[in-house]
Amino acid sequence: MKPGGTAGACAALVRRDLTLVWRRRGDALNPILFALMVVALFPLALGPEPEQLRRIAAGIVFVALLLAGLLALDTLFRSDYEDGSLEQLVLSPHPLALLLACKIAVHWLTTALPLIAVAPLLGEMLHLPVAVRGVLLLALLLATPLLSLLGAVCVALTVGMHRSGMLLALLVLPLYVPVLIFGAGACNAAQAGLPFLAPLLWLAAALVLALVLAPLACAAALRISIS
Amino acid sequence: MKPGGTAGACAALVRRDLTLVWRRRGDALNPILFALMVVALFPLALGPEPEQLRRIAAGIVFVALLLAGLLALDTLFRSDYEDGSLEQLVLSPHPLALLLACKIAVHWLTTALPLIAVAPLLGEMLHLPVAVRGVLLLALLLATPLLSLLGAVCVALTVGMHRSGMLLALLVLPLYVPVLIFGAGACNAAQAGLPFLAPLLWLAAALVLALVLAPLACAAALRISIS
Amino acid sequence: MHEITDSDHRPALLQAIGLGFARNDEPIFGPLDFALHAGEVVLMEGDNGAGKTTLLRVLSGLLAPTSGEIRLHGAPLRLADLSPQVALLSHQGGLKHDLTALENLRFAAGLHGQRKGISPHSALAAVGLDGYGEVLVRQLSAGQKKRVALARVLLAPVGLWLLDEPYANLDRGGIELVNRLLERHAHDGGAALITSHGAYAYTSGTPRRIALRAQAATGAVR
Amino acid sequence: MHEITDSDHRPALLQAIGLGFARNDEPIFGPLDFALHAGEVVLMEGDNGAGKTTLLRVLSGLLAPTSGEIRLHGAPLRLADLSPQVALLSHQGGLKHDLTALENLRFAAGLHGQRKGISPHSALAAVGLDGYGEVLVRQLSAGQKKRVALARVLLAPVGLWLLDEPYANLDRGGIELVNRLLERHAHDGGAALITSHGAYAYTSGTPRRIALRAQAATGAVR
Amino acid sequence: MNILTLWFHKLGSPPTFYRLAGLLLPWCYGIGLLLGLVALYSGLVLAPRDYQQGDAYRIIFVHVPAAWMSLFAYAFMAANAFIALVWHIKLSEILAMASAPVGAAFTFIALVTGALWGKPMWGTWWTWDARLTSELVLLFLYLGVIGLNAAIEDRRQAARAAGFLALIGVVNLPIVHFSVTWWNTLHQGSTIRLMGPSKIDAAMAWPLLLMALATHIWFFGSVLMRARIALLQLEGGKDWVRKVALDEGAAGG
Amino acid sequence: MAEFITMGGYAFYVWASIGVFVGVLALDALAPLAQRRRVLADIRGRLQRRAAREQREHGGSP
Ligand code: HEM
Ligand SMILES: Nc1ncnc2c1ncn2[C@@H]1O[C@H](COP(=O)(O)OP(=O)(O)OP(=O)(O)O)[C@@H](O)[C@H]1O
Ligand SMILES: Nc1ncnc2c1ncn2[C@@H]1O[C@H](COP(=O)(O)OP(=O)(O)OP(=O)(O)O)[C@@H](O)[C@H]1O
Ligand SMILES: [Mg+2]
Ligand SMILES: [Mg+2]
C-alpha cells in the first residue's frame, strides 16, 4: 500500500466500510425487512382489493423505500462518531469531501441497492402492473442516490447528538419531497400511459448537481458539528 | 413524602417523567411533525385526486400514527438505560411491573395522546369523510394504548442493544399487525356504511388483556435484558 | 429471621457462599467466599476486566449468579423480590441529566425511601454541593455528577453500600470526601464493598481487600 | 518554510501564541503561550473539566481556537487543510470494534500513511499485542484497546503526538510501556504533549508540565 | 476587512447592539401595531366588497401579508446565516436564529388563513397543489431549523449548524413563489405588483400594502426582541450582562 | 354593524382568520418575555452560586 496517496486512502476506506458491513451482514437485511413490512401494512389497512392497490402501488413502494432509507441513514456516521474514527477521518491529510463521497457511495451500495433489488417484489405484493416496473426501477436508481446524498448532509449536521432519530426525519423529509414528487410522478405517469421522461430527466439533473455539491456540503456540515 | 410507600414511588416516577418531558417539550412535538410529514408524503406520491385519497385516508392515518409511535417507542427506556436510572428502578423495593405501567402510561399520555389530537387534522389533509372521524378517533383511543403496551414489551427486550432502531421495528411491527387490521378495519367499515362495532370491541378486549399482562411481561423482559 | 454468623461471631450483613458468575460458560469470577459485617469497608481490587463490576451487579441482585448463594442478613437474596437493603453506585450514576440535582435526589427518596435524619438538601450539602441544588445535572462536571450520585447513596435507608469505582473522576478533595463518608457509614454500623483499580483508595484503618484476577477462576480474600 | 524559533534557538514543532478557547463565551482555557520542541515530552495536568481534552482538540485542528494562533513547524495551522503532522489519541480511541486489531491498523496506514521502518504488524508487537492481530477489537479488554490505539499513533508518519490520558485504563505494565514509547519517540526527534490527572505519569527525565486550571483564564508553564 | 465586516464589528459589539435594539424595540412594536390596526380597519370596514367573492375576500388582508412575510423572513434568515457562516459574525448568527420562530409564526398564519379562505372559495380546506405543498414544506424547514438549533448545546455551534440547514432550504423559496406560474394550480396567481399596473382595485390595494408594511416592521421588532435575549444567553459570563441581570432583578424584586 | 359582523355569511372564515393572525402574533410577542425572565433569573442564579463559592473558599483558607 503506497502510503499517503489519496486514491489509496479512498480505497482503504471503501474496503474498511465494506468489511464492516460484511461483519454485520445480518443488520444489512433490516432495511429490506422494514420496507417489506411497511408495504405489507397497506393491504391490511386498506383492504385487499387488487384494483385499488394497483392504483397506489408505485407511490407506496416509493414511500416505503424512502422511509426505510431514512431509518438506515442514522448508521452512516453514527458508529464512526461514537468510536472516534470520524475524528481520525477529519484529521487525515486527504480532502474530506472525497472521503465522505466514498462513505456515501458504500452506504448507498449496501442499503439502497438491496432495497431497489426487492422493489419488484414489493410492487408484486401490491399488484403493480408489470409495464410500470421498468420505470419504477429507473426512477429508484436515480432517486435513491439523491436521497442518500441529501440525507448525508443532514446526518452530518445531527451527528454527535443524542436522540437524533426524530429530528433527523424532520430535517430530511422536506428535502426528500421533490425527489418523491418527481420519482413517484414518473411512475404514475407511466401507469396512466402519459409521457414520463421529463421527471426522470429532472431527477438525473438533480443527481448530477448533488453528486458535486453534496459531499462538499457534507464535509462542511461535519466540520461544524464535530466541533 | 412518606418514604417507602408504593403509591408514593409511583407518584414520584410519574412526576419525574412528566418533568422530563416538560424540560424537553420541543422534542415532544417531533412525533406529531413526523406523522404530519408521513401523511403528506402520500398525496405527493399518489397524486392529489381527493376521491382516491378519501378512499385510503383512514388506512394511511393509521399507518402514519403507527410509524410515529414506533419511532417514539425508542425513547421509552433508552435514556433511563443509558444513565443507569433503569437499574435503580429495578433495584427499588416496589413491584417493577407497577412502576413500568406508570412509565408506559406517561409515555402514552405524552406521545400517543397528542398524535390522536392531530388525527382529525391528518384526516382532513387526506379528505377523510367527516362521518368517519368519530370512529377513527375511537379506534385510535383503543388502539394506541395497545400499541404502547405491546411496544413496551419489545423495547424492554431490546434495551441495552446498540442499533436497536431497526431491530425494534422488526420485532414490533408483527405484533402491531392485528391492531392495525382491527383498527383500520373499523374505519373502513364505517366509511363503507357497514357495522363497525365488532372490531372495536375486539380492540377493547385486547386492551384489557394487555393492561394486565403487558406490564408483567415488560418487567420480565427488562430483567432479562438488563443482565 | 435467624442470624448467620461467621467465625468472628458477628452478624454478617452480606455473605457470599461459593459465588460464581459465568458468561457464555466462560467464568468471569470464580467461586468466592466472603462475608461483610457491620462496620466494615472492604476494598475489591483487580485489573481491567477482572470482573469487579460484574460482581457488584451480582451482589446487588441485578444479575443472577451462575453458582453459589448470596445472603443478606442471613436470608438468601432472590431475584424476584429485589432487596431494599442495598444501595448501588454504578459506573453510570443513575442521574437524569435534564433534572436538577435536587429533583434527582427527591425522586430517589420517593423511589427508595429516605434515611432518617437526612434530607435531599442535607445530602447534597454533605457531598459539598451546597448551592448546586437548582442546577441541571447536565451542566455539572463529571466530578460533580459523581458527587450527586454519592448523595443518592447517602440518602438511601440501607446498611449495605456497593460502590463501583467511587473514586473515578474525582479530584483529591473528592477522594477525601468519599473516604470520610465511608468512615462515617462504617462507624454508624453500615458496611460497604467498594472497587477500585486506581492508586487512590480507602486507606483509613486497614480495610480488608479482595483481589479479583481476570478470567482466573479464583478469588482470594486477604 | 521559515522556522520560528523561541528563546532556546531550537525549531519549535508546535507553538501556541495567546491560544484561548471559549464555549458559549465562557472561557475553557485562558490565553496560553508555549512551545514544544523536537525531543520534548510535555505533560499537561489539570483537574476534571480543566480543559485538557479541549486543548488537545484545538491543537490538532479539530476545534477552531477562539483567540490566538497555533503554529506547526512555524506555519500557521488552518482549519481548512488539516495537518498531516499530528497524531491524536483521544478518549474514544478511533477503533472499529468489528474489525480486527490488524485491520484497524492497516486502515489507519492507508488513511494517514505509515512511518518508515514500521508496519502494522511490528507496531502491534511494539505495544505488546503479539498474536492479537486477528482478534476483533470488540473482544479486547479496555486496556488492550488502548494499546491498539497507541499502535495506531506509533504507525503514523508524524513527529508530533497529542495523547489524551494515555495512561487511563492501563495496568502497571501498560503504564511502563507508554513511558518507554514516549522516550523512544522523543529520542528519535519527535515531540509529545500528553494529559493526565492520574497519579501515573511520564516520569523519565523531568518533563515540563503545563497546569490548566478549570475556568480560570490563566495557564502557567512551569 | 471589507466594509460589511467593519460595519458589523462596529454595530455588532454586543452591548451596543443590545442597547440600540432596546431603543428601537418599542418603536417597532408600536408602529407595527398602529399601522396594523389602521390596515385592519380600512380592510374590514372601508374597502368595498368584492363582486365575486363577497366579504370572504377580506381574508386577503391577513393572508397575503403573512404569506409574503413567510418568504421574506426566510430570505432574511438565510442571508444572515450566509454571513454568519462565511465571516463568523456572532450577530448574524443571532439574527438568523431569531428570525426562525417569527418566520414560522407567519408561515403558520399563512397556512391557516389560506385554509380558512380555501373552504368557502374552493370547497376544501386543503389540496395538494404546488403552492400549498411548498408552503407546508417551508413550515417544516423552519421547524427543522428551530429544532436543530435547540438540539445542540453549544449556542454558536447550534447557530452555525442550523444556519447551514437554512441555506440548504433556500431552494424552496423560488418554488413557493413561482409555483403558481410553473404549474397550473388552484391558487391565485400574482395580482399585486408594486411596479406596473396592478390587477387589484386601489381601495383594496392600499390597506393590503399598509398591512404588509406593518408586518415587516413588526417582524423586525420581534427579531430584535429575540436577538436581545439570545445575546444575554450567549454572553452570560460578561460583565455587561451581569449588570443587566442585576438591574432587572432589583427592579423586578 | 350586524353586516360588519356577519361578513356576508362568511363570518366564521373571516373572523377566524383575523383571530389566528392577531392571536399568533400576540403569542409571538409574549413568548420572548417569559424566556427573557428565565434567562435573567438563570444568570442571577449563576452569579449567586459563584459568590457563595468564593465566600466559602475565602472562609476556608484565610
Ligand atoms: C392553505 C392554503 C393556502 C396557502 C398555503 C397559500 C399560500 C400563499 C403564499 C405562500 C402566497 C405568497 C406567494 C408569493 O408572494 O409569491 C400567497 C399569496 C396569495 N394567496 Fe394564498 N394560499 C392559500 C390559499 C389561498 C386561497 C384559498 C386564496 C384565495 C382564494 C388565496 C389567495 C392568495 C392571493 C390573492 C395571494 C397574493 C398573490 C400575489 O399577488 O402575489 N390563497 N398564498
Ligand atoms: N454486558 C457484557 N456482555 C459481555 N461481556 C461482558 C459484559 N460486561 C462485561 N463483560 C466482560 O466481563 C468481564 C468482566 O467485566 P467487568 O466490567 O466486571 O470488569 P471490571 O473488573 O469492572 O473492569 P473495569 O476495571 O474495566 O471496570 C470482562 O472481560 C468484560 O469484557
Ligand atoms: N462538547 C461539549 N459541549 C459543551 N461543553 C463541553 C463539551 N466538551 C467539554 N465541555 C466542557 O468544557 C470543559 C472542559 O472539558 P474537557 O473535556 O476539556 O476537560 P478535561 O480537562 O479533559 O477533563 P477530564 O479530566 O474529565 O478529561 C468542561 O467544563 C466541560 O464540561
Ligand atoms: Mg468496572
Ligand atoms: Mg479529558
PDB file of C-alpha atoms and ligand atoms in Angstrom, chain C residues 52-54 91 164-165 195, ligand 4:
ATOM      1  CA  LYS C  52     -15.376  -6.209  39.690  1.00  0.00           C
ATOM      2  CA  THR C  53     -18.392  -4.519  38.167  1.00  0.00           C
ATOM      3  CA  THR C  54     -19.956  -7.854  37.409  1.00  0.00           C
ATOM      4  CA  HIS C  91     -20.499   3.455  36.517  1.00  0.00           C
ATOM      5  CA  ASP C 164     -18.281   0.735  41.840  1.00  0.00           C
ATOM      6  CA  GLU C 165     -15.159   2.852  41.479  1.00  0.00           C
ATOM      7  CA  THR C 195     -13.990  -1.406  43.887  1.00  0.00           C
TER       8      THR C 195
HETATM    9 MG    MG G   4     -15.910  -1.900  36.238  1.00  0.00          MG
END
